[in-house]
Coordinates of C-alpha atoms in Angstrom, one line a residue:
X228 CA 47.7 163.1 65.0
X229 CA 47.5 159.1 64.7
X230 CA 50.6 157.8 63.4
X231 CA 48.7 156.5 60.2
X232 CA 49.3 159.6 58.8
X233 CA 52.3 160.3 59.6
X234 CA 53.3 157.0 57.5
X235 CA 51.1 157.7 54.5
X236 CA 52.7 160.7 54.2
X237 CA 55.7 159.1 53.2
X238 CA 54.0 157.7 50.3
X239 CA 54.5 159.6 47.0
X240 CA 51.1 161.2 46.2
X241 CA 48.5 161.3 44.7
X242 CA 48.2 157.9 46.8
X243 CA 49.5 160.0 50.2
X244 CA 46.7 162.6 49.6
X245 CA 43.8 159.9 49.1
X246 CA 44.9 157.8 52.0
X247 CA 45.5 160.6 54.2
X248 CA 41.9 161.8 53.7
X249 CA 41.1 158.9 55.9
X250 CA 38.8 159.5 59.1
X251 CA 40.4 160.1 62.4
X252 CA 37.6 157.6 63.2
X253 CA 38.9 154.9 61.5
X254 CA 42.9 155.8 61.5
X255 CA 44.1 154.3 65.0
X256 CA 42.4 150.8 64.2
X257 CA 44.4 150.3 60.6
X258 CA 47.6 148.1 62.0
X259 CA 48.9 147.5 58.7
X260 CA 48.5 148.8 54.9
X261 CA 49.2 146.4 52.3
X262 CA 50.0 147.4 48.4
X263 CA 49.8 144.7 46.0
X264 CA 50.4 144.9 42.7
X265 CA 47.3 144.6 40.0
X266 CA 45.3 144.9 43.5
X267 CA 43.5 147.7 45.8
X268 CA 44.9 148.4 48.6
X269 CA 44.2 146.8 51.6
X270 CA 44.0 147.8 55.4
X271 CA 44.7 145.4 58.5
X272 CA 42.2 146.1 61.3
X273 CA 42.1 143.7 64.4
X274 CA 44.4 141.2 62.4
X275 CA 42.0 141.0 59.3
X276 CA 42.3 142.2 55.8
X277 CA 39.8 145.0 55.0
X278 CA 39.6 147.1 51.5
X279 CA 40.2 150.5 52.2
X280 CA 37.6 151.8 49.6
X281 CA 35.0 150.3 52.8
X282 CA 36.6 153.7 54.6
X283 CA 37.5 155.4 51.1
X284 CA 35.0 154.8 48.5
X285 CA 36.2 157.6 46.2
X286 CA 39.8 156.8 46.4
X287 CA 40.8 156.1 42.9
X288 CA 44.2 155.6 42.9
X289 CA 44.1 153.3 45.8
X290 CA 41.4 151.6 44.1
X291 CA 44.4 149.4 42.1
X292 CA 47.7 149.7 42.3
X293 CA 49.8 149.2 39.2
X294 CA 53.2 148.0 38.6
X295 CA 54.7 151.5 37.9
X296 CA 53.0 152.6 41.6
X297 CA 54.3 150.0 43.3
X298 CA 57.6 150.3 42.6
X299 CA 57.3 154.2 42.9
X300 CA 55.8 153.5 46.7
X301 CA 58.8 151.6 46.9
X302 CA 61.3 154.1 45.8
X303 CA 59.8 156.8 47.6
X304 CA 59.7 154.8 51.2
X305 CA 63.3 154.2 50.5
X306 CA 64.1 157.8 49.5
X307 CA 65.3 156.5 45.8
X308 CA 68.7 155.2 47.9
X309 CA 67.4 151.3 47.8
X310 CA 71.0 151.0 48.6
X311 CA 71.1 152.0 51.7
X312 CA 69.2 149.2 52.9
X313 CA 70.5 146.5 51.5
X314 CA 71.3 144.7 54.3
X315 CA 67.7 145.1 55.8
X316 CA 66.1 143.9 52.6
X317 CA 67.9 140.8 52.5
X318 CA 65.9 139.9 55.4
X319 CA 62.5 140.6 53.2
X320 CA 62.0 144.7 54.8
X321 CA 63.5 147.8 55.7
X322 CA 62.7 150.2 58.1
X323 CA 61.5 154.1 57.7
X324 CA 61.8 157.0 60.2
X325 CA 59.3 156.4 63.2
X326 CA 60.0 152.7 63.6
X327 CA 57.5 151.6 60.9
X328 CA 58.5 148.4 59.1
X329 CA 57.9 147.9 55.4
X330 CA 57.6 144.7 54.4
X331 CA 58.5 143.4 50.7
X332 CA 58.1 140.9 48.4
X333 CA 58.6 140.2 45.1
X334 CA 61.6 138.4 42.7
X335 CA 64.4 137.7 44.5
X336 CA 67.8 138.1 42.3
X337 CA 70.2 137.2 45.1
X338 CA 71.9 140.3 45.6
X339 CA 68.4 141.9 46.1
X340 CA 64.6 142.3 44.7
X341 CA 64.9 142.2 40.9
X342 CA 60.9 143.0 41.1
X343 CA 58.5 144.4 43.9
X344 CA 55.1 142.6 44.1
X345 CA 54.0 143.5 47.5
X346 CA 54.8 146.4 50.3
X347 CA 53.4 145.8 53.9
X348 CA 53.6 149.3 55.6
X349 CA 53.0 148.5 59.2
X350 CA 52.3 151.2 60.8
X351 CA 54.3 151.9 64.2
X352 CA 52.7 153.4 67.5
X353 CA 54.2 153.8 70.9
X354 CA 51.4 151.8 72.2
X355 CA 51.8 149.7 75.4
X356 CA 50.0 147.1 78.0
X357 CA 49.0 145.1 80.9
X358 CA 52.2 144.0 82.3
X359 CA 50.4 140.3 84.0
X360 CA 50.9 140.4 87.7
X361 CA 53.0 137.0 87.5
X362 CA 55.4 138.8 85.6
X363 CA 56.2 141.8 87.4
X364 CA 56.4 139.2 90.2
X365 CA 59.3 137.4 88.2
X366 CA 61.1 140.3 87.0
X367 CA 61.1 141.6 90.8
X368 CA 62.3 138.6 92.1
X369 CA 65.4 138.4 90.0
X370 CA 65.7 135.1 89.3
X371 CA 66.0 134.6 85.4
X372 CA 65.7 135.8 81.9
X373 CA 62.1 135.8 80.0
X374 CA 61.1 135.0 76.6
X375 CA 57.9 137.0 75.1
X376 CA 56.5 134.3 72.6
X377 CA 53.6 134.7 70.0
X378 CA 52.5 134.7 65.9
X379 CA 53.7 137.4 63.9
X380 CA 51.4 140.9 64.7
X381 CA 50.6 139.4 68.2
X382 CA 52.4 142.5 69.8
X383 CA 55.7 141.2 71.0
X384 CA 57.1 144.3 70.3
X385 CA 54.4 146.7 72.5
X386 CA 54.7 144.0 75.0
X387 CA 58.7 144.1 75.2
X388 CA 58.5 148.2 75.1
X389 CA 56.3 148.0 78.1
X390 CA 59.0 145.8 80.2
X391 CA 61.6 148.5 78.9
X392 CA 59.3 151.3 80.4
X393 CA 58.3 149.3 83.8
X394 CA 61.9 148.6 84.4
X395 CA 63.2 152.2 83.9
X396 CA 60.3 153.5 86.2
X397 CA 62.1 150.6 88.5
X398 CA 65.8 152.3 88.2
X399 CA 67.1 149.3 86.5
X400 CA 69.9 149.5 84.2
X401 CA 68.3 148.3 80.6
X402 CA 70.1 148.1 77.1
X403 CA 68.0 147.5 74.1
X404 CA 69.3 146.5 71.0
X405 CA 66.3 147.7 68.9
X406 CA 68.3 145.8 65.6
X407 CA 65.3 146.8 63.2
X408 CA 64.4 150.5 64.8
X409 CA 61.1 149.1 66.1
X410 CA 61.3 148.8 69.7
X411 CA 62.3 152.3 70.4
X412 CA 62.6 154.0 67.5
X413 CA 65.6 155.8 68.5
X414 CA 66.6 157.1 65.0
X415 CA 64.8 159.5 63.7
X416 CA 61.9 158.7 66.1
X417 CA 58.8 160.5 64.2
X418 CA 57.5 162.1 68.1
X419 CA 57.7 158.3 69.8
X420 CA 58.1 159.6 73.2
X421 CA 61.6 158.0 73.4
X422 CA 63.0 160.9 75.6
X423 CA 61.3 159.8 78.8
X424 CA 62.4 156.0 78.8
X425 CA 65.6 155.5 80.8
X426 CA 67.4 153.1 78.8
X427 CA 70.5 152.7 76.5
X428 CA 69.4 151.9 73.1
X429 CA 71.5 150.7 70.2
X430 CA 69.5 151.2 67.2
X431 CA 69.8 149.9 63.9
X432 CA 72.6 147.4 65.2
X433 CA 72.5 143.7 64.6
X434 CA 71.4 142.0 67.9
X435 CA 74.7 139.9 68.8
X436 CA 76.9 142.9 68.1
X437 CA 75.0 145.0 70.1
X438 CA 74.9 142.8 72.8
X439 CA 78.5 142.5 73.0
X440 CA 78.5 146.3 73.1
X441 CA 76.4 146.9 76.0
X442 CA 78.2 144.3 77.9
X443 CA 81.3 145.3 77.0
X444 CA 80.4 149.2 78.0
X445 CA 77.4 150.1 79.4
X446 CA 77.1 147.3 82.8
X447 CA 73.1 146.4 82.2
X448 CA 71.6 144.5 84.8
X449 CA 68.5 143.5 81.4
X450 CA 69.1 143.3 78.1
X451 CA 66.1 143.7 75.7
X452 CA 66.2 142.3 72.5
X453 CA 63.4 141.8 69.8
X454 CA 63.4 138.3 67.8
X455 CA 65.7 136.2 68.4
X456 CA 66.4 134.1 65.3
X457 CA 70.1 132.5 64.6
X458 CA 72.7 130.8 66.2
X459 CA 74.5 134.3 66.5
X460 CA 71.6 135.8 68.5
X461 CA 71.9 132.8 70.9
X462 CA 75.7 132.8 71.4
X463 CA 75.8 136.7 72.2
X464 CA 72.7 135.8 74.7
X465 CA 75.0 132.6 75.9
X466 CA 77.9 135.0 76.7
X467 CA 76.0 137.7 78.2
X468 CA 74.2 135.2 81.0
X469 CA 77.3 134.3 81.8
X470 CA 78.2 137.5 83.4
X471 CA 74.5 137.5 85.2
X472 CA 73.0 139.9 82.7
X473 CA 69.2 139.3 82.9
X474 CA 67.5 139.0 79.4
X475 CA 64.3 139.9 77.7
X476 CA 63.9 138.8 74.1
X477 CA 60.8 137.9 72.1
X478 CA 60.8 134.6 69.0
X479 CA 58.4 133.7 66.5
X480 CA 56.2 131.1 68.2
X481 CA 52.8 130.2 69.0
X482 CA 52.9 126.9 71.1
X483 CA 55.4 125.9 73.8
X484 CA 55.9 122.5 71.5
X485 CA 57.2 124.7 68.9
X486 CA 59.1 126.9 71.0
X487 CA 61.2 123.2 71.9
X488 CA 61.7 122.7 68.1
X489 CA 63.5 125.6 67.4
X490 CA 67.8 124.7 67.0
X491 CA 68.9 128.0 67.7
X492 CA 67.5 127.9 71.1
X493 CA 67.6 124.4 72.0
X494 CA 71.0 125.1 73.9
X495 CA 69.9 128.1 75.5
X496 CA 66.7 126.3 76.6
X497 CA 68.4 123.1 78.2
X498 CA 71.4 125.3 79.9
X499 CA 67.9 127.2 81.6
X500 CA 68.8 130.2 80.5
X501 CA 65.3 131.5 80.2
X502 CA 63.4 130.0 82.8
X503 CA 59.4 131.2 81.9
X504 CA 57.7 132.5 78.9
X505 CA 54.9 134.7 77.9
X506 CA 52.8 133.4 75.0
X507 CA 50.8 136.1 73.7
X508 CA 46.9 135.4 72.4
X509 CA 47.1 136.5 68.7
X510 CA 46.2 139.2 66.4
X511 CA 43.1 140.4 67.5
X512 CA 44.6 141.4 71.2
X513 CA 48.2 142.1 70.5
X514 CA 50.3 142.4 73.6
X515 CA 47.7 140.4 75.9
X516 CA 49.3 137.4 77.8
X517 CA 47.7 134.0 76.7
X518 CA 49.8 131.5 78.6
X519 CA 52.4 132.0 81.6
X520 CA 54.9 128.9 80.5
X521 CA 57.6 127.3 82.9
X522 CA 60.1 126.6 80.5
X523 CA 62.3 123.1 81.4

C-alpha cells in the first residue's frame, strides 16, 4: 500500500474515506496534499498544484474545505494534544507518525496559531536515488564533509537517506540526527524499512544537541543532519569537525551565490569545512544532482 493512504487515514473522515478512494494509479505520484480554507483540496504531482476532483470528481467534501474542517484536520493530525507540539509548530509544522510533515499556516498569536488557514500534508516515502559517481568518489576518498543543496521539495531529504543507506552498506559508523522525524522516521516509523539501515539515529532531537550527543557517545566517523539553518547548527557542526567527524547536512539553497550569502555558514564555509556541494535540479526530479560545486 502507497504511503498516501496511510497518511489520509489520519484525516478525520468523511474527508479520509473520500480521499482514500483514490486510484492506486494515481496515489504514488501525489507528493503533497494541501487543505486551504474556503478552498478544494489540492494535490502536488511533479512539483505542480493539481485539484484532486481531476482524480476524484465525486468527492464532495474535498470539493471545499470550510473553516470548522480545517481546524478539525488539524486537531485530528495532532491527536487533539496541539500541545505537544508546540515547539515544532513554532517553526510553521509538526510531524505525524511515518515521518510525514504537516505544514501550517494561519494567525500567528506568538505563543502559537491563534487560527489555521492552511495544512500542507506531505506525504513521506522511503524513496531513494542515483548516488552521482563523483560523489561516491568523494565520500570514498575521505577527504571532507558535503553539503546537499536545493529549493524546497527538490529531495534533499531522499538524497541524504540514500548517503545514510550507501554508507551503512560501506560499514561506516553514521549518526543522524533526524531533528524533524523525516530522514529516518525512527519514531513510530509507519513500515519505513528503518530496521535494515545501520545507523544511530536521534530522532526528534534538535540538531546541535544531538550532535553533541553522538559525539560525545556514539564515536561516528559521518554525521547526517537535514537543514542546517542557525548559528547553533553551525557551532555543533564547528565543534564536531574538530574532532575529524565527517559531515553530511543539506540547506535551503538553489544557487552556489546564495549558498555564499547565507551568515550562518559563512564561517563554516571560509574555515573549508565543507569542501563540495550537491545542488539538486528542482521539483520535478527531486533527488537528481544538477551541479557538482567546489566550494572555496
Amino acid at each position: 500500500m502507497d504511503e498516501y493512504y496511510r497518511l489520509v487515514a489520519a484525516l478525520p473522515q468523511p474527508l479520509a474515506g473520500e480521499l482514500g478512494k483514490l486510484s492506486p494509479r494515481y496515489a504514488p505520484y501525489v507528493q503533497e496534499i494541501r487543505l486551504r480554507r474556503g478552498q478544494p483540496v489540492l494535490f502536488t504531482v511533479q512539483g505542480r498544484l493539481t485539484p484532486c476532483a481531476k482524480f476524484l470528481p465525486g468527492a464532495r467534501r474535498a470539493a471545499h474545505i470550510g473553516e470548522a474542517d480545517l481546524q478539525a484536520c488539524f486537531l485530528h493530525l495532532c491527536q487533539h494534544s496541539v500541545y505537544a507540539y508546540e515547539e515544532e509548530l513554532r517553526q510553521g509544522f509538526f510531524t505525524v507518525e511515518g515521518g510525514n510533515r504537516i505544514g501550517v499556516a494561519g494567525s500567528w498569536g506568538g505563543s502559537g496559531f491563534s487560527a489555521v488557514t492552511s495544512l500542507n500534508l506531505r506525504v513521506a516515502r522511503w524513496v531513494t536515488c542515483d548516488v552521482p559517481q563523483p560523489v561516491q568518489q568523494y565520500l570514498a576518498e575521505g577527504s571532507g564533509s558535503l553539503l546537499v543543496a536545493g529549493a524546497p521539495g527538490s529531495g534533499k531529504t531522499t538524497f541524504l537517506r540514500t548517503l545514510v543507506q550507501l554508507l551503512s552498506q560501506k560499514d561506516a559508523v553514521v549518526c543522524v540526527v533526524d531533528e524533524r522525524c523525516e530522514l529516518m522516521a525512527g519514531e513510530g516509523g509507519g513500515g519505513l524499512p528503518t530496521a535494515g539501515m545501520r545507523c544511530d539515529v536521534y530522532t526528534r532531537c534538535p540538531k546541535a544537541e544531538g550532535i553533541e550527543m553522538a559525539l560525545r557517545c556514539m564515536n561516528p566517523a559521518f554525521i547526517v543532519c537535514d537543514e542546517l539553518g542557525t548559528a547553533q547548527d553551525a557551532a555543533a557542526v564547528e565543534r564536531g569537525l574538530a574532532t575529524g567527524v565527517r559531515f553530511l547536512a543539506s540547506v535551503h539553497c538553489d544557487t552556489p551565490e546564495t549558498l555564499r550569502q547565507k551568515p550562518f555558514l559563512q564561517q563554516l564555509l571560509q574555515a573549508g569545512a565543507f569542501r563540495q556541494a550537491v545542488f539538486l535540479d528542482g521539483r520535478e526530479k527531486p533527488g537528481t544532482m544538477a551541479e557538482w560545486v567546489v566550494l572555496p
